[in-house]
Every structure is written in structure tokens, then in C-alpha cells.
Short mmCIF file of C-alpha atoms and ligand atoms in Angstrom, two decimals:
data_model
loop_
_atom_site.label_atom_id
_atom_site.label_comp_id
_atom_site.label_asym_id
_atom_site.label_seq_id
_atom_site.Cartn_x
_atom_site.Cartn_y
_atom_site.Cartn_z
CA MET A 1 -99.84 16.85 68.24
CA SER A 2 -99.45 13.53 66.45
CA PHE A 3 -101.44 10.40 67.05
CA SER A 4 -100.92 8.48 70.26
CA VAL A 5 -103.51 6.10 71.70
CA SER A 6 -102.62 6.99 75.27
CA ALA A 7 -102.94 10.73 74.61
CA ALA A 8 -106.26 10.17 72.85
CA ARG A 9 -107.52 8.17 75.83
CA LEU A 10 -106.32 10.80 78.29
CA ASP A 11 -108.40 13.31 76.35
CA THR A 12 -111.41 11.00 76.65
CA PRO A 13 -112.23 10.82 80.37
CA ALA A 14 -114.85 8.06 80.05
CA CYS A 15 -112.07 5.68 78.93
CA ALA A 16 -110.34 6.10 82.29
CA GLN A 17 -113.64 5.46 84.05
CA GLY A 18 -113.88 2.00 82.49
CA LEU A 19 -116.37 2.70 79.74
CA ILE A 20 -115.80 0.59 76.62
CA HIS A 21 -117.36 2.76 73.99
CA LEU A 22 -118.00 0.83 70.78
CA ASN A 23 -120.88 2.95 69.57
CA ASN A 24 -118.87 5.50 67.62
CA ALA A 25 -121.12 5.10 64.58
CA GLY A 26 -123.98 6.18 66.86
CA ALA A 27 -122.26 9.02 68.65
CA SER A 28 -118.61 8.99 69.64
CA LEU A 29 -117.16 10.47 72.83
CA MET A 30 -116.10 14.10 72.54
CA PRO A 31 -112.42 14.72 73.31
CA GLN A 32 -111.89 17.04 76.27
CA PRO A 33 -110.91 20.12 74.18
CA VAL A 34 -114.17 19.81 72.22
CA HIS A 35 -116.28 19.42 75.35
CA GLN A 36 -114.50 22.37 76.94
CA ALA A 37 -115.01 24.60 73.89
CA VAL A 38 -118.76 23.90 73.99
CA LEU A 39 -118.92 24.53 77.74
CA ASP A 40 -116.92 27.75 77.42
CA HIS A 41 -119.30 29.16 74.85
CA LEU A 42 -122.39 28.15 76.82
CA GLN A 43 -120.87 29.78 79.89
CA LEU A 44 -120.17 32.95 77.94
CA GLU A 45 -123.79 33.00 76.77
CA CYS A 46 -124.82 32.85 80.42
CA ASP A 47 -122.33 35.52 81.45
CA ILE A 48 -122.73 38.15 78.74
CA GLY A 49 -125.72 37.13 76.59
CA GLY A 50 -126.19 34.97 73.50
CA TYR A 51 -125.75 37.65 70.83
CA GLU A 52 -122.83 39.15 72.68
CA ALA A 53 -121.17 35.71 73.06
CA LYS A 54 -121.56 35.16 69.34
CA ALA A 55 -119.88 38.49 68.57
CA HIS A 56 -117.12 37.77 71.07
CA ASN A 57 -116.40 34.31 69.62
CA ASN A 58 -116.82 35.25 65.98
CA ALA A 59 -113.30 34.11 65.07
CA LEU A 60 -113.97 30.65 66.56
CA LEU A 61 -117.29 30.45 64.74
CA GLU A 62 -115.60 31.38 61.47
CA ARG A 63 -112.82 28.87 62.15
CA PHE A 64 -115.43 26.12 61.73
CA TYR A 65 -115.62 26.81 57.97
CA ASP A 66 -111.86 26.43 57.46
CA ALA A 67 -111.77 23.26 59.55
CA ALA A 68 -114.71 21.70 57.69
CA ALA A 69 -113.31 22.67 54.28
CA ARG A 70 -109.94 21.13 55.14
CA ALA A 71 -111.59 17.93 56.39
CA VAL A 72 -113.19 17.24 52.99
CA GLY A 73 -110.73 18.98 50.65
CA GLY A 74 -113.09 21.83 49.76
CA GLN A 75 -113.13 25.61 50.25
CA ARG A 76 -114.67 27.55 53.12
CA GLU A 77 -117.24 29.25 50.85
CA GLU A 78 -118.53 25.79 49.97
CA ILE A 79 -119.45 24.86 53.55
CA ALA A 80 -122.80 25.26 55.34
CA PHE A 81 -123.24 24.51 59.03
CA ILE A 82 -126.43 22.45 59.48
CA GLU A 83 -127.78 20.71 62.55
CA ASN A 84 -127.31 17.12 61.37
CA ALA A 85 -126.42 15.02 58.36
CA THR A 86 -130.00 14.37 57.34
CA ARG A 87 -130.94 18.05 57.09
CA ALA A 88 -127.62 18.82 55.39
CA TRP A 89 -128.39 16.17 52.79
CA ASP A 90 -132.02 17.37 52.50
CA MET A 91 -130.93 20.93 51.80
CA ALA A 92 -129.09 19.72 48.72
CA PHE A 93 -131.56 17.06 47.61
CA TYR A 94 -134.70 19.17 47.91
CA ALA A 95 -132.96 22.07 46.16
CA PHE A 96 -133.46 20.27 42.83
CA ASP A 97 -136.62 21.30 40.95
CA TRP A 98 -137.85 17.74 40.54
CA ARG A 99 -140.03 17.06 37.51
CA PRO A 100 -142.07 14.05 36.32
CA GLY A 101 -139.82 11.41 34.78
CA ASP A 102 -136.63 12.64 36.49
CA ARG A 103 -134.61 9.63 37.57
CA ILE A 104 -132.66 9.34 40.83
CA LEU A 105 -129.95 6.71 40.73
CA THR A 106 -128.91 5.19 44.06
CA SER A 107 -127.88 1.89 45.68
CA ARG A 108 -129.44 -0.66 48.01
CA ALA A 109 -127.48 0.37 51.09
CA ASP A 110 -128.51 4.02 51.05
CA TYR A 111 -129.63 5.47 54.40
CA SER A 112 -133.32 5.16 55.27
CA SER A 113 -133.94 8.92 55.52
CA ASN A 114 -132.51 9.35 52.02
CA MET A 115 -134.73 6.55 50.72
CA ILE A 116 -137.75 8.17 52.36
CA SER A 117 -136.92 11.41 50.56
CA TYR A 118 -136.60 9.64 47.19
CA ILE A 119 -140.00 8.06 47.70
CA GLN A 120 -141.55 11.36 48.74
CA VAL A 121 -140.15 13.07 45.64
CA ALA A 122 -141.30 10.17 43.48
CA ARG A 123 -144.83 10.48 44.89
CA ARG A 124 -144.98 14.25 44.84
CA TYR A 125 -143.35 15.02 41.50
CA GLY A 126 -143.43 11.74 39.58
CA ALA A 127 -139.70 11.14 39.77
CA ILE A 128 -138.40 7.59 39.38
CA VAL A 129 -135.94 5.87 41.71
CA ASP A 130 -133.42 3.47 40.15
CA MET A 131 -131.61 1.25 42.60
CA ALA A 132 -128.34 -0.26 41.43
CA PRO A 133 -127.72 -3.82 42.63
CA ASP A 134 -124.79 -4.90 44.79
CA ASP A 135 -121.88 -6.80 43.32
CA GLU A 136 -120.72 -10.14 44.72
CA THR A 137 -118.73 -8.40 47.48
CA GLY A 138 -121.76 -6.42 48.69
CA GLN A 139 -120.71 -2.99 47.47
CA VAL A 140 -122.68 -1.16 44.80
CA ASP A 141 -122.16 -2.80 41.40
CA VAL A 142 -120.48 0.03 39.51
CA ALA A 143 -121.01 -1.42 36.02
CA ALA A 144 -124.68 -2.13 36.75
CA LEU A 145 -125.08 1.40 38.07
CA GLU A 146 -123.65 2.79 34.85
CA ASN A 147 -126.06 0.64 32.84
CA LEU A 148 -128.99 2.21 34.66
CA ILE A 149 -128.09 5.73 33.49
CA THR A 150 -130.54 7.23 31.01
CA ASP A 151 -130.84 10.72 29.56
CA ARG A 152 -133.38 11.40 32.34
CA THR A 153 -130.98 10.57 35.19
CA ARG A 154 -131.01 13.79 37.15
CA LEU A 155 -128.97 12.79 40.20
CA ILE A 156 -126.64 10.04 41.37
CA SER A 157 -126.88 9.72 45.13
CA LEU A 158 -124.81 7.31 47.18
CA THR A 159 -123.99 6.57 50.80
CA HIS A 160 -120.23 6.26 51.29
CA ILE A 161 -120.34 4.06 54.42
CA PRO A 162 -123.81 2.67 55.12
CA THR A 163 -125.10 2.85 58.65
CA ASN A 164 -125.09 -0.84 59.53
CA GLY A 165 -122.02 -2.60 58.33
CA GLY A 166 -118.37 -2.53 57.43
CA LEU A 167 -119.00 -1.76 53.78
CA ILE A 168 -117.25 1.16 52.08
CA ASN A 169 -118.86 1.98 48.76
CA PRO A 170 -116.54 2.75 45.80
CA VAL A 171 -117.65 6.39 45.67
CA GLU A 172 -114.65 7.48 43.55
CA LYS A 173 -115.50 5.00 40.78
CA VAL A 174 -119.09 6.20 40.76
CA GLY A 175 -117.81 9.79 40.75
CA ALA A 176 -115.81 9.13 37.59
CA ILE A 177 -119.01 7.85 35.94
CA ALA A 178 -121.11 10.78 37.18
CA ASN A 179 -118.54 13.20 35.77
CA ARG A 180 -118.29 11.39 32.45
CA TYR A 181 -122.07 11.67 31.98
CA GLY A 182 -122.28 15.19 33.49
CA ILE A 183 -124.75 14.07 36.17
CA PRO A 184 -124.72 15.81 39.57
CA TYR A 185 -123.51 13.57 42.37
CA LEU A 186 -124.57 13.71 46.03
CA VAL A 187 -122.63 11.70 48.63
CA ASP A 188 -123.83 10.91 52.15
CA ALA A 189 -120.54 10.83 54.04
CA CYS A 190 -122.12 10.73 57.48
CA GLN A 191 -120.08 7.72 58.65
CA SER A 192 -116.90 8.42 56.71
CA VAL A 193 -115.80 11.98 57.52
CA GLY A 194 -113.56 11.70 60.59
CA GLN A 195 -113.20 7.95 60.12
CA MET A 196 -111.19 7.83 56.87
CA PRO A 197 -109.63 10.34 54.50
CA VAL A 198 -112.41 12.01 52.49
CA ASP A 199 -111.61 14.25 49.55
CA VAL A 200 -114.42 15.69 47.47
CA ASN A 201 -112.13 16.10 44.46
CA ALA A 202 -110.92 12.51 44.58
CA ILE A 203 -114.55 11.37 44.93
CA GLY A 204 -115.68 13.71 42.17
CA CYS A 205 -118.92 14.62 43.93
CA ASP A 206 -120.80 17.91 43.76
CA MET A 207 -122.49 17.77 47.18
CA LEU A 208 -121.51 15.94 50.36
CA SER A 209 -123.18 15.81 53.77
CA THR A 210 -121.96 14.68 57.17
CA THR A 211 -122.73 14.80 60.86
CA GLY A 212 -120.70 16.07 63.81
CA ARG A 213 -121.33 13.55 66.56
CA LYS A 214 -120.05 10.32 65.00
CA TYR A 215 -116.49 9.75 63.79
CA ILE A 216 -115.63 13.48 63.88
CA ARG A 217 -116.26 13.35 67.66
CA GLY A 218 -118.09 16.67 67.68
CA PRO A 219 -121.16 17.67 69.69
CA ARG A 220 -124.61 16.29 69.00
CA GLY A 221 -126.88 18.57 66.99
CA THR A 222 -124.17 19.53 64.48
CA GLY A 223 -123.34 18.65 60.90
CA PHE A 224 -122.40 20.24 57.63
CA LEU A 225 -122.99 20.29 53.91
CA TRP A 226 -120.33 20.88 51.27
CA VAL A 227 -121.45 22.03 47.82
CA ARG A 228 -119.04 22.52 44.92
CA LYS A 229 -118.76 26.19 43.96
CA ALA A 230 -120.08 25.60 40.44
CA TRP A 231 -123.24 24.08 41.91
CA ILE A 232 -124.07 26.51 44.71
CA GLU A 233 -125.91 29.07 42.60
CA LYS A 234 -127.69 26.38 40.60
CA LEU A 235 -129.32 25.01 43.75
CA GLU A 236 -132.10 27.01 45.36
CA PRO A 237 -132.49 25.82 48.95
CA PRO A 238 -135.93 24.48 49.90
CA PHE A 239 -136.06 26.99 52.79
CA LEU A 240 -134.72 30.52 52.85
CA ASP A 241 -134.46 32.99 55.68
CA ASN A 242 -132.85 36.37 56.22
CA HIS A 243 -129.43 34.77 56.62
CA ALA A 244 -129.69 32.75 53.41
CA ALA A 245 -131.14 35.62 51.41
CA THR A 246 -131.59 39.42 51.48
CA TRP A 247 -134.96 41.11 51.05
CA THR A 248 -133.78 43.66 48.50
CA THR A 249 -136.98 45.45 47.46
CA VAL A 250 -140.60 45.05 48.54
CA ASP A 251 -141.12 42.15 46.16
CA ASP A 252 -137.64 40.85 45.53
CA ILE A 253 -134.94 38.85 47.25
CA GLU A 254 -131.32 37.98 46.56
CA ILE A 255 -130.02 34.60 47.64
CA ARG A 256 -126.45 34.45 48.96
CA SER A 257 -123.85 33.23 46.53
CA ASP A 258 -121.94 31.04 49.00
CA ALA A 259 -122.98 27.78 50.63
CA ARG A 260 -124.37 29.61 53.64
CA ARG A 261 -127.54 29.92 51.55
CA PHE A 262 -128.25 26.40 52.88
CA GLU A 263 -127.92 27.47 56.52
CA ASN A 264 -130.45 29.06 58.81
CA TRP A 265 -129.85 32.10 60.93
CA GLU A 266 -130.44 30.67 64.36
CA CYS A 267 -128.28 27.72 65.24
CA TYR A 268 -126.38 25.89 67.95
CA PHE A 269 -123.44 28.31 68.19
CA ALA A 270 -121.65 26.42 70.97
CA GLY A 271 -121.96 23.28 68.86
CA LYS A 272 -120.62 25.03 65.79
CA ILE A 273 -117.51 26.07 67.72
CA GLY A 274 -117.21 22.55 69.13
CA LEU A 275 -117.49 21.00 65.70
CA GLY A 276 -114.68 23.24 64.41
CA VAL A 277 -112.50 22.22 67.36
CA ALA A 278 -113.32 18.53 66.77
CA LEU A 279 -112.39 18.79 63.09
CA ASP A 280 -109.09 20.47 63.97
CA TYR A 281 -108.44 17.88 66.68
CA GLY A 282 -108.98 15.03 64.20
CA TYR A 283 -106.73 16.72 61.65
CA GLU A 284 -103.93 17.09 64.17
CA MET A 285 -104.22 13.44 65.19
CA GLY A 286 -103.53 12.59 61.54
CA ILE A 287 -106.42 11.04 59.64
CA SER A 288 -104.17 8.50 57.82
CA GLU A 289 -102.78 7.20 61.11
CA THR A 290 -106.16 7.05 62.86
CA TRP A 291 -107.78 5.40 59.83
CA GLU A 292 -105.08 2.72 59.80
CA ARG A 293 -105.75 2.00 63.44
CA ILE A 294 -109.52 1.87 62.95
CA GLN A 295 -109.10 -0.66 60.14
CA ALA A 296 -106.69 -2.82 62.15
CA LEU A 297 -108.88 -2.79 65.27
CA SER A 298 -112.08 -3.56 63.39
CA GLN A 299 -110.42 -6.43 61.54
CA SER A 300 -109.21 -7.85 64.88
CA LEU A 301 -112.73 -7.58 66.21
CA ARG A 302 -114.18 -9.40 63.19
CA ASP A 303 -111.60 -12.17 63.67
CA LEU A 304 -112.35 -12.44 67.39
CA LEU A 305 -116.11 -12.59 66.86
CA ALA A 306 -115.88 -15.06 64.00
CA ARG A 307 -114.16 -17.55 66.34
CA ILE A 308 -117.12 -17.56 68.77
CA PRO A 309 -119.58 -20.44 68.29
CA ASN A 310 -122.96 -19.37 66.84
CA VAL A 311 -121.75 -15.86 66.02
CA THR A 312 -122.09 -14.55 62.46
CA VAL A 313 -120.25 -11.45 61.30
CA TRP A 314 -122.31 -9.76 58.60
CA ASP A 315 -119.99 -7.12 57.15
CA THR A 316 -119.67 -7.04 53.40
CA GLY A 317 -117.61 -5.03 50.93
CA GLN A 318 -114.23 -5.22 49.29
CA LYS A 319 -112.79 -2.70 51.75
CA GLN A 320 -114.16 -2.54 55.27
CA CYS A 321 -114.36 0.20 57.87
CA GLY A 322 -114.67 0.50 61.65
CA ILE A 323 -118.30 -0.68 61.80
CA VAL A 324 -118.61 -4.34 62.75
CA THR A 325 -122.01 -6.04 62.67
CA PHE A 326 -122.81 -9.44 64.07
CA SER A 327 -125.49 -11.64 65.56
CA LYS A 328 -125.49 -14.69 67.81
CA ALA A 329 -127.89 -17.50 66.95
CA GLY A 330 -130.68 -17.78 69.49
CA VAL A 331 -129.84 -14.53 71.29
CA ASP A 332 -131.92 -11.38 70.72
CA PRO A 333 -129.58 -8.59 69.50
CA ASN A 334 -131.36 -6.12 71.79
CA ARG A 335 -130.56 -8.37 74.73
CA ILE A 336 -126.92 -8.55 73.64
CA LYS A 337 -126.90 -4.77 73.62
CA SER A 338 -128.46 -4.45 77.08
CA ASP A 339 -126.32 -7.20 78.62
CA LEU A 340 -123.18 -5.53 77.27
CA ALA A 341 -124.39 -2.16 78.59
CA GLU A 342 -124.54 -3.69 82.09
CA ARG A 343 -120.84 -4.45 81.69
CA LYS A 344 -120.20 -0.86 80.59
CA ILE A 345 -119.73 -1.88 76.95
CA ASN A 346 -121.65 0.35 74.55
CA VAL A 347 -122.81 -1.09 71.24
CA SER A 348 -125.99 -0.47 69.28
CA ALA A 349 -128.67 -2.64 67.74
CA SER A 350 -129.07 -1.69 64.11
CA SER A 351 -132.49 -2.33 62.65
CA ARG A 352 -133.53 -3.35 59.19
CA GLN A 353 -135.56 -0.15 58.93
CA LEU A 354 -132.29 1.82 58.61
CA THR A 355 -131.14 0.19 55.37
CA ARG A 356 -134.13 -1.95 54.45
CA GLU A 357 -132.88 -3.18 51.09
CA ASP A 358 -129.40 -3.95 52.36
CA LEU A 359 -130.48 -6.03 55.33
CA ALA A 360 -133.22 -7.68 53.30
CA ALA A 361 -130.45 -9.68 51.67
CA ALA A 362 -129.11 -10.76 55.06
CA ASP A 363 -132.52 -12.06 56.12
CA VAL A 364 -132.23 -10.58 59.61
CA ASP A 365 -134.16 -7.78 61.27
CA VAL A 366 -131.66 -6.48 63.78
CA LEU A 367 -127.89 -6.78 64.07
CA VAL A 368 -125.53 -5.84 66.85
CA ARG A 369 -123.27 -3.00 65.69
CA ALA A 370 -119.92 -2.49 67.39
CA SER A 371 -118.17 0.51 65.88
CA VAL A 372 -114.55 1.11 66.82
CA HIS A 373 -112.64 4.36 66.92
CA TYR A 374 -108.92 5.02 67.20
CA PHE A 375 -109.08 5.41 71.00
CA ASN A 376 -110.35 1.85 71.50
CA THR A 377 -107.87 -0.86 72.45
CA GLU A 378 -107.30 -4.53 71.70
CA ASP A 379 -108.01 -5.23 75.36
CA GLU A 380 -111.46 -3.62 75.04
CA LEU A 381 -112.18 -5.79 72.00
CA ASP A 382 -111.14 -8.90 73.97
CA GLN A 383 -113.58 -7.89 76.70
CA LEU A 384 -116.39 -7.46 74.19
CA ALA A 385 -115.64 -10.84 72.61
CA ALA A 386 -115.50 -12.58 76.02
CA ALA A 387 -118.85 -11.05 76.98
CA VAL A 388 -120.45 -12.14 73.69
CA ARG A 389 -119.00 -15.66 74.09
CA ALA A 390 -120.55 -15.90 77.56
CA LEU A 391 -124.03 -14.86 76.38
CA ASP A 392 -126.68 -17.46 75.69
C1 PLP B 1 -125.18 6.74 56.51
C2 PLP B 1 -125.94 7.68 57.36
N1 PLP B 1 -126.48 8.77 56.79
C3 PLP B 1 -127.19 9.67 57.50
C4 PLP B 1 -127.38 9.51 58.85
C5 PLP B 1 -128.17 10.53 59.60
O1 PLP B 1 -127.34 11.35 60.37
P1 PLP B 1 -128.00 12.42 61.36
O2 PLP B 1 -128.61 11.61 62.46
O3 PLP B 1 -126.87 13.29 61.80
O4 PLP B 1 -129.01 13.16 60.61
C6 PLP B 1 -126.83 8.39 59.50
C7 PLP B 1 -127.04 8.19 60.93
O5 PLP B 1 -126.76 7.18 61.50
C8 PLP B 1 -126.08 7.47 58.73
O6 PLP B 1 -125.54 6.39 59.29
#
């Protein structure tokens, strides 16, 4: 299979039913083969029992690890299946034995859940959070970030594509710095895996988290963590169970040596199979081709919106992705969202709470977020723009 818009739309039944889905940064639409794989496993659980279905579909469950490793340029032993991006990220972040005076170096556009975790660790252990400023294009200022490094910097943690905007952070440049100083580097790639080529070796990170339901087009309730082999045994997960570790003697345990130490035993098996199928589906479409299309479509959308009176497009960054954020003067973004929904156009309203520091600069509380995927069309973008033009 190679990329074709019409084939992608045929595999996405809602497109044929007139839905204009521009909320792919919220949750995308699963392609038919992914949906079917989830249904098949759920059906098997009904027919023969949950444990028996797991044993029967073991090869499909194991396939997930190869598919995830290939998607980020890692190895299967470095992958843990986790129920969402936040928990995947948490399992790495809270595995550090934080001590007073440890410094966490991040940027203004980091995801709110990550920020909440930094603050919790700062309060609980006396760690210090250093926030690098943005440069004039809105991406993290790489030189300023380097200047903030001290001999107490314990972790560099960055969001690749922030949740509410077109920005793509220069994660490779920061990776080169992290490696030069020998500082571990955690990347939140929740919005980038499936959207653009992601390669952990090119980025130079040690840990990377992502979710299943967004640009990968997998089922909800799925995600994964990648941890570089050299780091796995240095990180003791915050939670352990009898899948992550073995109870070896009455008072001893042995933690697994692969990344499955970050998993838990019970999980969404149908979702895990579906996520593997979604990753393979995306790979076969050709990530370079689909990424090119996402960039072209989102740029068209920015151009269309910018021509509408009273509309401001807020996206920053030197390089921009498929997430387009805008507002219309005098019109409540939540009303824009609900009016568009009545016309079967899905967008989301992205609140300041999600990237507080980032949006603080924009002086707005909520933005409309239209996030395009490769199966969207120019005609759909025209319809969105016409609907926004008509709103007052
Ligand atoms: C940048 C970023 N990181 C993390 C998350 C959290 O992902 P999840 O809901 O799968 O935990 C999101 C969700 O929108 C996000 O945009």
C-alpha cells in the first residue's frame, strides 16, 4: 500500500458520511483495519474468554512492539505499552530518584500534565524547575536553554509539538546539547508520532512518550513509552507489579531488564493489537508522504483563515505542523466549536490551562484548534473557512 487520499478516505467511513474531522490532535478517526482488529479481539474475548483470547492472539500482541519500535527508530525491547501518553511520560519521569536541588530544564510550551508533575516533584523533593524562554519565532530558545544548564541539571524535558499550536520544537538541537552535557533527555512526542517522521536517534533522546489515539489513528486508551536500552536498568519505575518484576525470594524481587518494567500486567489487549495495526497502517502509507500532505494542508488552512476579517491565526514556530489555532474577534471560541459541530465540522477549543505559559504570551484564554490529517481535503478546509467567515 502506498499513500492515496482516496484510499485513506475509503478506509475512514465517517469521511463518506460527510463528517469533516479536524480534531486529529484530539483524537483522530481510526482506519477501518484498526477498528476491525479491535472489534475482532473483543469478539474473541466474548467467544472464548479474555485469557484465552490473549493466548490466541499472542503474535498480534507481540507485533505491537515491532511496530512501535519501527515508528520511532528504536528496538522492541525498548518499548512499553501504556494506556496513554501522560502515564507513559510519568513512568519515565517519576522513575528518577529526585533529590533537593535537582534541576529540571524545560520550555514554556510543555504540556500541562508535565508541568503539574514538575511542580509536584519540586514541592515534594525540593527540585527546581528551569523554564527556557522562547526565541523570536516562538520555539524554545536553544541557546538560552543551554545557558540554563548547571551541574545540578538532572533532566532536560521537552514537548516536541505542543498541544495548542503549529509549533514544532527543535528537539534535535536540544538533543545535541543534552548529549554534549551527558544529561538525560525526555521527549513528549504525543502530537508528533504518526504526524511526522520521528527518530529517537536523530533526536538524541533517552526517553520518549506518545499516545495512540491522535495522529497514529489508534484506539483510545493506548499509548507507549520508548526508553533507550542504556537507560532502562537505571530507571526504577514508580510502580511495579508481577509483570514488571519477579518475586524471587520471600524478601526480594528482580525487576525486568527490558522496557516492559514500565508496563502493568492488566491492560487493554484489544487496544494494544489495534495500536500495532495503526502503527503498521501509518508506516505503509509512508510517513514522509503523509507528513508532506499534512504540512501543505495546514498551510492552506492558515492562508484561508488569515484572509477572513477579524480572524487571527496564532501558530508560532520556524517549522509548523498540522495543528492550526485561531480566534475570531468578538466570537467565543466555544461557540465557534459548537456552531461548526452543527455543520458536522469537528474542531476543538484549546484552553490556556493546557499550556499556561505558552498562551500567556498570546493573551487569550481559549483558541479554536483545527488539526488536519492526511485524509482531509482542500474542499473540507474551504468549508471550514466559509463557516468561520459566516460566524459573527
Ligand atoms: C503534547 C501533549 N502531551 C501529552 C498529552 C496527553 O496525552 P494523553 O491524553 O494520551 O495522556 C497531550 C494531549 O493532548 C498532548 O497534546
